[in-house]
Coordinates of N, CA and C in Angstrom, one line a residue:
M283 N -12.9 -8.7 20.3 CA -13.1 -9.0 18.9 C -12.1 -8.4 18.1
G284 N -11.6 -9.2 17.1 CA -10.5 -8.8 16.2 C -11.1 -7.9 15.0
R285 N -10.2 -7.7 14.2 CA -10.5 -6.8 13.0 C -11.4 -7.6 12.1
S286 N -12.2 -6.8 11.3 CA -13.2 -7.4 10.3 C -12.5 -8.3 9.3
R287 N -13.2 -9.4 9.1 CA -12.8 -10.3 8.0 C -13.2 -9.9 6.6
Y288 N -14.0 -8.8 6.5 CA -14.5 -8.3 5.3 C -13.4 -7.5 4.5
R289 N -13.2 -7.6 3.2 CA -12.2 -6.9 2.5 C -12.9 -6.3 1.2
I290 N -12.3 -5.2 0.8 CA -12.7 -4.5 -0.3 C -11.7 -4.9 -1.4
L291 N -12.3 -5.7 -2.4 CA -11.4 -6.3 -3.5 C -11.6 -5.7 -4.8
Q292 N -12.7 -5.0 -5.0 CA -13.0 -4.5 -6.3 C -13.4 -3.0 -6.2
S293 N -12.5 -2.1 -6.1 CA -12.8 -0.7 -5.9 C -13.5 -0.1 -7.0
Q294 N -13.4 -0.6 -8.2 CA -14.1 -0.1 -9.4 C -15.6 -0.4 -9.4
Q295 N -16.1 -1.0 -8.4 CA -17.6 -1.2 -8.3 C -18.0 -0.6 -7.0
P296 N -19.3 -0.3 -6.9 CA -19.8 0.3 -5.6 C -19.8 -0.8 -4.5
H297 N -19.8 -0.2 -3.3 CA -19.8 -1.1 -2.1 C -20.8 -0.5 -1.1
F298 N -21.5 -1.4 -0.4 CA -22.4 -1.0 0.7 C -21.5 -1.0 2.0
I299 N -21.4 0.1 2.7 CA -20.5 0.3 3.8 C -21.3 0.8 5.0
T300 N -21.0 0.3 6.1 CA -21.6 0.8 7.4 C -20.5 1.3 8.3
C301 N -20.6 2.5 8.8 CA -19.7 3.1 9.8 C -20.5 3.3 11.1
T302 N -20.1 2.7 12.1 CA -20.8 2.6 13.4 C -20.0 3.4 14.5
V303 N -20.7 4.3 15.1 CA -20.1 4.9 16.3 C -19.9 3.9 17.4
L304 N -18.7 4.1 18.1 CA -18.3 3.1 19.1 C -19.4 2.9 20.1
N305 N -19.6 1.5 20.3 CA -20.7 1.0 21.3 C -22.0 1.6 20.9
W306 N -22.3 2.0 19.7 CA -23.6 2.5 19.2 C -24.0 3.7 20.0
I307 N -23.0 4.5 20.4 CA -23.3 5.8 21.2 C -24.1 6.8 20.2
P308 N -25.2 7.3 20.6 CA -26.0 8.2 19.8 C -25.3 9.6 19.6
L309 N -24.4 9.7 18.7 CA -23.6 10.9 18.5 C -24.3 11.9 17.5
F310 N -25.0 11.4 16.6 CA -25.5 12.1 15.5 C -26.9 12.7 15.8
T311 N -27.1 13.1 17.0 CA -28.3 13.6 17.5 C -28.4 15.2 17.4
R312 N -27.2 15.7 17.1 CA -27.1 17.2 17.0 C -26.8 17.5 15.5
P313 N -27.5 18.5 14.9 CA -27.2 18.9 13.5 C -25.7 19.2 13.3
A314 N -25.0 19.7 14.2 CA -23.7 20.1 14.0 C -22.7 18.8 13.8
T315 N -23.0 17.8 14.6 CA -22.2 16.5 14.3 C -22.6 15.9 13.0
V316 N -23.8 15.9 12.6 CA -24.1 15.3 11.2 C -23.5 16.2 10.1
Q317 N -23.4 17.5 10.4 CA -22.9 18.4 9.3 C -21.4 18.2 9.1
I318 N -20.7 17.8 10.2 CA -19.4 17.4 10.1 C -19.2 16.2 9.1
V319 N -20.0 15.2 9.2 CA -20.0 14.0 8.4 C -20.3 14.5 6.9
L320 N -21.4 15.2 6.8 CA -21.8 15.6 5.4 C -20.8 16.4 4.8
D321 N -20.2 17.4 5.4 CA -19.0 18.2 4.8 C -17.9 17.3 4.5
A322 N -17.6 16.3 5.2 CA -16.4 15.4 4.9 C -16.8 14.6 3.6
L323 N -18.1 14.2 3.5 CA -18.5 13.4 2.3 C -18.5 14.3 1.1
I324 N -18.9 15.5 1.2 CA -18.8 16.4 0.1 C -17.4 16.7 -0.4
Y325 N -16.6 16.9 0.6 CA -15.1 17.1 0.3 C -14.6 15.9 -0.5
R326 N -14.9 14.7 0.1 CA -14.5 13.5 -0.6 C -15.0 13.3 -2.0
Q327 N -16.3 13.7 -2.2 CA -16.7 13.7 -3.6 C -16.0 14.7 -4.5
Q328 N -15.8 15.9 -4.0 CA -15.2 16.9 -4.8 C -13.7 16.7 -5.0
Q329 N -13.0 16.3 -4.0 CA -11.5 16.2 -4.0 C -10.9 14.8 -4.3
H330 N -11.7 13.8 -4.1 CA -11.2 12.4 -4.2 C -12.1 11.5 -5.1
N331 N -13.0 12.1 -5.8 CA -13.9 11.4 -6.8 C -14.7 10.4 -6.1
W332 N -15.2 10.6 -4.9 CA -16.1 9.5 -4.4 C -17.4 9.6 -5.2
R333 N -17.9 8.5 -5.6 CA -19.2 8.4 -6.3 C -20.2 7.8 -5.3
I334 N -21.0 8.7 -4.7 CA -22.0 8.2 -3.7 C -23.3 7.9 -4.3
Y335 N -23.7 6.7 -4.3 CA -25.0 6.3 -4.9 C -26.2 6.5 -3.9
G336 N -25.9 6.4 -2.6 CA -26.9 6.6 -1.6 C -26.3 6.6 -0.2
Y337 N -27.1 7.2 0.7 CA -26.5 7.3 2.0 C -27.7 7.5 3.1
V338 N -27.5 7.2 4.3 CA -28.3 7.6 5.4 C -27.5 7.7 6.6
I339 N -27.8 8.8 7.4 CA -27.1 9.0 8.6 C -28.2 8.9 9.8
L340 N -28.0 8.0 10.7 CA -28.9 7.8 11.9 C -28.1 8.2 13.1
E341 N -28.7 8.1 14.2 CA -28.1 8.6 15.4 C -26.8 8.0 15.9
N342 N -26.5 6.7 15.4 CA -25.3 6.1 15.8 C -24.5 5.4 14.7
H343 N -25.0 5.5 13.6 CA -24.3 4.9 12.4 C -24.7 5.5 11.1
L344 N -23.9 5.2 10.0 CA -24.3 5.7 8.7 C -24.1 4.5 7.8
H345 N -24.9 4.5 6.7 CA -24.7 3.6 5.6 C -24.4 4.4 4.4
L346 N -23.5 3.9 3.5 CA -23.1 4.4 2.3 C -23.1 3.4 1.2
L347 N -23.5 3.8 0.0 CA -23.3 3.0 -1.2 C -22.3 3.9 -2.0
V348 N -21.0 3.5 -2.0 CA -20.0 4.4 -2.5 C -19.0 3.6 -3.4
Q349 N -18.4 4.3 -4.3 CA -17.4 3.7 -5.2 C -16.3 4.8 -5.4
V350 N -15.0 4.3 -5.2 CA -13.9 5.1 -5.4 C -12.6 4.2 -5.5
D351 N -11.6 4.6 -6.3 CA -10.4 3.8 -6.3 C -9.8 3.8 -4.9
D352 N -9.3 2.6 -4.6 CA -8.6 2.4 -3.3 C -9.5 2.7 -2.1
L353 N -10.8 2.1 -2.2 CA -11.8 2.4 -1.2 C -11.3 2.2 0.2
S354 N -10.6 1.1 0.5 CA -10.1 0.9 1.8 C -9.3 2.0 2.4
H355 N -8.4 2.5 1.6 CA -7.5 3.6 2.0 C -8.4 4.9 2.2
Q356 N -9.2 5.2 1.3 CA -10.1 6.4 1.3 C -11.0 6.3 2.5
L357 N -11.6 5.2 2.8 CA -12.5 5.1 3.9 C -11.8 5.3 5.2
A358 N -10.6 4.8 5.4 CA -9.8 4.9 6.5 C -9.5 6.4 6.8
H359 N -9.1 7.1 5.7 CA -8.9 8.5 5.9 C -10.2 9.3 6.2
F360 N -11.3 8.9 5.7 CA -12.6 9.6 6.0 C -12.9 9.4 7.5
K361 N -12.7 8.1 8.0 CA -13.1 7.8 9.4 C -12.0 8.6 10.3
L362 N -10.7 8.6 9.9 CA -9.8 9.3 10.7 C -10.1 10.8 10.9
Y363 N -10.4 11.4 9.7 CA -10.7 12.8 9.7 C -12.0 13.1 10.4
T364 N -13.0 12.4 10.2 CA -14.3 12.7 10.8 C -14.2 12.5 12.4
A365 N -13.4 11.4 12.7 CA -13.2 11.2 14.2 C -12.6 12.4 14.8
R366 N -11.5 12.9 14.2 CA -10.8 14.1 14.8 C -11.6 15.3 14.9
Q367 N -12.4 15.6 13.8 CA -13.3 16.7 13.7 C -14.4 16.6 14.8
L368 N -15.0 15.4 14.9 CA -16.1 15.2 15.9 C -15.7 15.3 17.3
I369 N -14.4 14.7 17.6 CA -13.9 14.8 18.9 C -13.5 16.3 19.3
D370 N -12.9 17.0 18.4 CA -12.6 18.4 18.6 C -13.9 19.2 18.9
Y371 N -15.0 18.9 18.1 CA -16.3 19.6 18.4 C -16.7 19.3 19.7
L372 N -16.7 18.0 20.1 CA -17.3 17.5 21.4 C -16.5 18.2 22.6
Q373 N -15.2 18.3 22.3 CA -14.4 19.0 23.4 C -14.7 20.5 23.5
A374 N -14.9 21.1 22.3 CA -15.3 22.5 22.2 C -16.5 22.9 22.9
I375 N -17.5 22.0 22.9 CA -18.8 22.2 23.5 C -18.9 21.6 24.9
N376 N -17.8 21.1 25.4 CA -17.7 20.4 26.7 C -18.7 19.3 26.9
A377 N -18.8 18.5 25.9 CA -19.7 17.3 26.0 C -19.0 16.2 26.7
E378 N -18.9 16.4 28.0 CA -18.1 15.5 28.9 C -18.7 14.1 28.8
R379 N -20.0 13.9 28.9 CA -20.6 12.6 29.0 C -20.3 11.8 27.7
L380 N -20.4 12.4 26.6 CA -20.0 11.6 25.3 C -18.5 11.3 25.3
L381 N -17.7 12.3 25.7 CA -16.3 12.1 25.6 C -15.8 11.0 26.6
K382 N -16.5 11.0 27.8 CA -16.2 9.8 28.8 C -16.6 8.5 28.2
Q383 N -17.7 8.4 27.4 CA -18.0 7.2 26.8 C -17.0 6.7 25.7
L384 N -16.6 7.7 24.9 CA -15.6 7.4 23.8 C -14.3 7.0 24.4
N385 N -13.9 7.4 25.6 CA -12.8 7.0 26.3 C -13.0 5.7 26.9
W386 N -14.1 5.5 27.6 CA -14.3 4.2 28.3 C -14.4 3.0 27.4
F387 N -15.1 3.2 26.3 CA -15.3 2.1 25.4 C -14.2 1.9 24.3
R388 N -13.2 2.7 24.4 CA -12.1 2.6 23.5 C -11.4 1.3 23.6
K389 N -11.0 0.7 22.5 CA -10.4 -0.7 22.5 C -9.1 -0.6 23.2
A390 N -8.7 -1.7 23.9 CA -7.5 -1.7 24.7 C -6.2 -1.4 23.9
H391 N -6.2 -1.9 22.6 CA -5.0 -1.7 21.8 C -4.8 -0.3 21.3
K392 N -5.9 0.6 21.5 CA -5.8 2.0 21.0 C -5.1 2.9 22.0
T393 N -3.9 2.6 22.3 CA -3.1 3.2 23.3 C -2.6 4.6 22.9
D394 N -2.6 4.9 21.6 CA -2.0 6.1 21.1 C -3.1 7.3 21.2
R395 N -4.2 7.1 21.7 CA -5.3 8.1 21.8 C -6.1 8.1 23.0
D396 N -6.7 9.1 23.3 CA -7.6 9.2 24.5 C -9.0 8.7 24.2
Y397 N -9.4 8.8 22.9 CA -10.8 8.5 22.5 C -10.8 7.7 21.2
Q398 N -11.8 6.8 21.1 CA -12.0 6.1 19.8 C -13.5 6.4 19.4
L399 N -13.7 6.9 18.2 CA -15.0 7.3 17.8 C -15.7 6.3 17.0
W400 N -15.1 5.7 16.0 CA -15.7 4.7 15.2 C -15.3 3.2 15.6
E401 N -16.3 2.3 15.4 CA -16.0 0.9 15.5 C -15.1 0.6 14.4
E402 N -14.2 -0.5 14.6 CA -13.3 -0.9 13.6 C -14.1 -1.6 12.5
G403 N -13.6 -1.5 11.3 CA -14.3 -2.1 10.1 C -15.5 -1.4 9.6
S404 N -15.9 -1.9 8.5 CA -17.1 -1.2 7.9 C -18.0 -2.2 7.1
H405 N -17.7 -3.4 7.2 CA -18.5 -4.5 6.6 C -18.8 -4.3 5.2
P406 N -17.8 -4.1 4.3 CA -18.1 -3.8 2.9 C -18.7 -4.9 2.2
Q407 N -19.7 -4.6 1.4 CA -20.4 -5.6 0.6 C -20.3 -5.1 -0.9
L408 N -19.8 -5.9 -1.8 CA -19.7 -5.5 -3.2 C -21.1 -5.5 -3.8
I409 N -21.3 -4.5 -4.6 CA -22.6 -4.3 -5.3 C -22.3 -4.6 -6.8
D410 N -22.7 -5.7 -7.3 CA -22.2 -6.0 -8.7 C -23.4 -6.1 -9.7
N411 N -24.6 -5.6 -9.3 CA -25.6 -5.5 -10.3 C -26.7 -4.5 -9.8
P412 N -27.5 -4.0 -10.7 CA -28.5 -2.9 -10.3 C -29.6 -3.5 -9.3
D413 N -29.9 -4.8 -9.4 CA -30.8 -5.3 -8.5 C -30.4 -5.2 -7.0
V414 N -29.2 -5.6 -6.8 CA -28.5 -5.5 -5.5 C -28.4 -4.0 -5.0
L415 N -28.0 -3.2 -5.9 CA -28.0 -1.8 -5.6 C -29.4 -1.2 -5.2
R416 N -30.4 -1.6 -5.9 CA -31.8 -1.2 -5.5 C -32.2 -1.8 -4.1
Q417 N -31.8 -3.0 -3.9 CA -32.1 -3.6 -2.6 C -31.4 -2.8 -1.4
K418 N -30.1 -2.5 -1.7 CA -29.4 -1.8 -0.6 C -29.9 -0.4 -0.4
L419 N -30.3 0.3 -1.6 CA -30.9 1.6 -1.5 C -32.2 1.6 -0.7
D420 N -33.0 0.6 -1.0 CA -34.3 0.4 -0.3 C -34.1 0.2 1.2
Y421 N -33.1 -0.6 1.6 CA -32.8 -0.9 2.9 C -32.3 0.3 3.7
I422 N -31.4 1.1 3.1 CA -30.9 2.3 3.8 C -32.0 3.4 3.9
H423 N -32.8 3.5 2.8 CA -33.8 4.6 2.8 C -35.0 4.2 3.8
L424 N -35.2 2.9 4.0 CA -36.3 2.5 4.9 C -35.9 2.4 6.3
N425 N -34.6 2.5 6.6 CA -34.0 2.4 7.9 C -34.7 3.4 8.9
P426 N -34.8 4.6 8.7 CA -35.5 5.5 9.6 C -37.0 5.3 9.6
V427 N -37.6 4.8 8.6 CA -39.1 4.5 8.6 C -39.3 3.3 9.6
K428 N -38.5 2.2 9.4 CA -38.6 1.0 10.3 C -38.3 1.3 11.8
R429 N -37.5 2.4 12.0 CA -37.3 2.8 13.4 C -38.4 3.7 13.9
G430 N -39.4 4.1 13.1 CA -40.5 4.9 13.5 C -40.1 6.3 13.6
Y431 N -39.1 6.8 13.0 CA -38.7 8.2 13.0 C -39.5 9.0 12.0
V432 N -39.8 8.5 10.9 CA -40.6 9.1 9.9 C -41.6 8.2 9.2
D433 N -42.6 8.7 8.6 CA -43.5 7.9 7.8 C -43.1 7.5 6.5
L434 N -42.3 8.4 5.8 CA -41.8 8.2 4.4 C -40.3 8.4 4.4
P435 N -39.5 7.6 3.6 CA -38.0 7.7 3.5 C -37.7 9.1 3.2
E436 N -38.3 9.8 2.3 CA -37.8 11.1 1.9 C -38.1 12.2 3.0
H437 N -38.8 11.8 4.1 CA -38.9 12.8 5.2 C -37.7 12.8 6.1
W438 N -36.8 11.8 6.0 CA -35.6 11.8 6.8 C -34.6 12.7 6.1
R439 N -34.2 13.8 6.8 CA -33.3 14.8 6.4 C -32.0 14.4 5.9
Y440 N -31.4 13.3 6.7 CA -30.1 12.9 6.4 C -30.1 11.7 5.6
S441 N -30.7 11.7 4.4 CA -30.8 10.5 3.6 C -30.8 10.9 2.1
S442 N -30.3 10.1 1.3 CA -30.5 10.2 -0.2 C -31.8 9.9 -0.8
A443 N -32.8 9.4 0.1 CA -34.1 9.2 -0.3 C -34.7 10.5 -0.9
R444 N -34.4 11.6 -0.4 CA -34.8 12.8 -1.0 C -34.4 13.0 -2.4
N445 N -33.2 12.7 -2.7 CA -32.7 12.8 -4.1 C -33.4 11.9 -5.0
Y446 N -33.7 10.7 -4.6 CA -34.3 9.7 -5.4 C -35.9 10.1 -5.5
A447 N -36.4 10.9 -4.6 CA -37.8 11.3 -4.7 C -37.9 12.6 -5.5
G448 N -36.9 13.0 -6.1 CA -37.0 14.2 -7.0 C -36.8 15.5 -6.1
Q449 N -36.4 15.4 -4.9 CA -36.2 16.6 -4.1 C -34.8 17.0 -3.9
D450 N -34.5 18.1 -3.4 CA -33.1 18.5 -3.1 C -32.6 17.7 -1.9
G451 N -31.5 17.0 -2.1 CA -30.8 16.3 -0.9 C -29.7 17.2 -0.3
L452 N -29.2 16.8 0.7 CA -28.1 17.6 1.4 C -26.8 17.4 0.7
L453 N -26.6 16.3 0.0 CA -25.4 16.1 -0.9 C -25.8 15.4 -2.1
P454 N -25.0 15.7 -3.2 CA -25.4 15.0 -4.5 C -25.1 13.5 -4.5
V455 N -26.0 12.8 -5.2 CA -25.8 11.3 -5.3 C -25.7 11.0 -6.9
Y456 N -24.9 10.0 -7.1 CA -24.8 9.5 -8.4 C -25.9 8.5 -8.7
R457 N -26.7 8.8 -9.8 CA -27.9 8.0 -10.0 C -27.8 7.3 -11.4
D458 N -26.7 7.4 -12.1 CA -26.5 6.7 -13.4 C -25.9 5.4 -13.2
W459 N -26.7 4.4 -12.8 CA -26.2 3.1 -12.4 C -25.8 2.3 -13.6
F460 N -24.7 1.6 -13.5 CA -24.2 0.5 -14.3 C -24.4 0.9 -15.7

């Protein structure tokens, strides 16, 4: 399968983004791996002005509602950095099974590396009004509920549903829409 046909054309507006672990491998089952992603998101918020409207991190993918100038470039750097950090972590704890999977499912044209962590592309969808933003927020916040992991969206630790329910979330979200 080739590269995604989806394009980010309007970086000044939020986009719904999905980042999927290669072959849907359940990588985010350990708090340490999720923390690597959260730390990278916080860094991007603080140093690169990412405006995150919402997020959810599940065992093998994450969804973001995010806005930043040059989103394509920023997202590529986020994925590159988190892939390196996550692979380094897996090597440090000798997670051989996961590393073998990341090697085995690596795309044939990725000859410059031993492992591939993220699927290519992110299927960006432009969010151009508050109704679409609310729809996407509901979708990502209900994702863990629909999977049967929790009864209420705000019970999922790795989600902005907590922020929207008036609780402390793990990272700040931008709630002043449009």
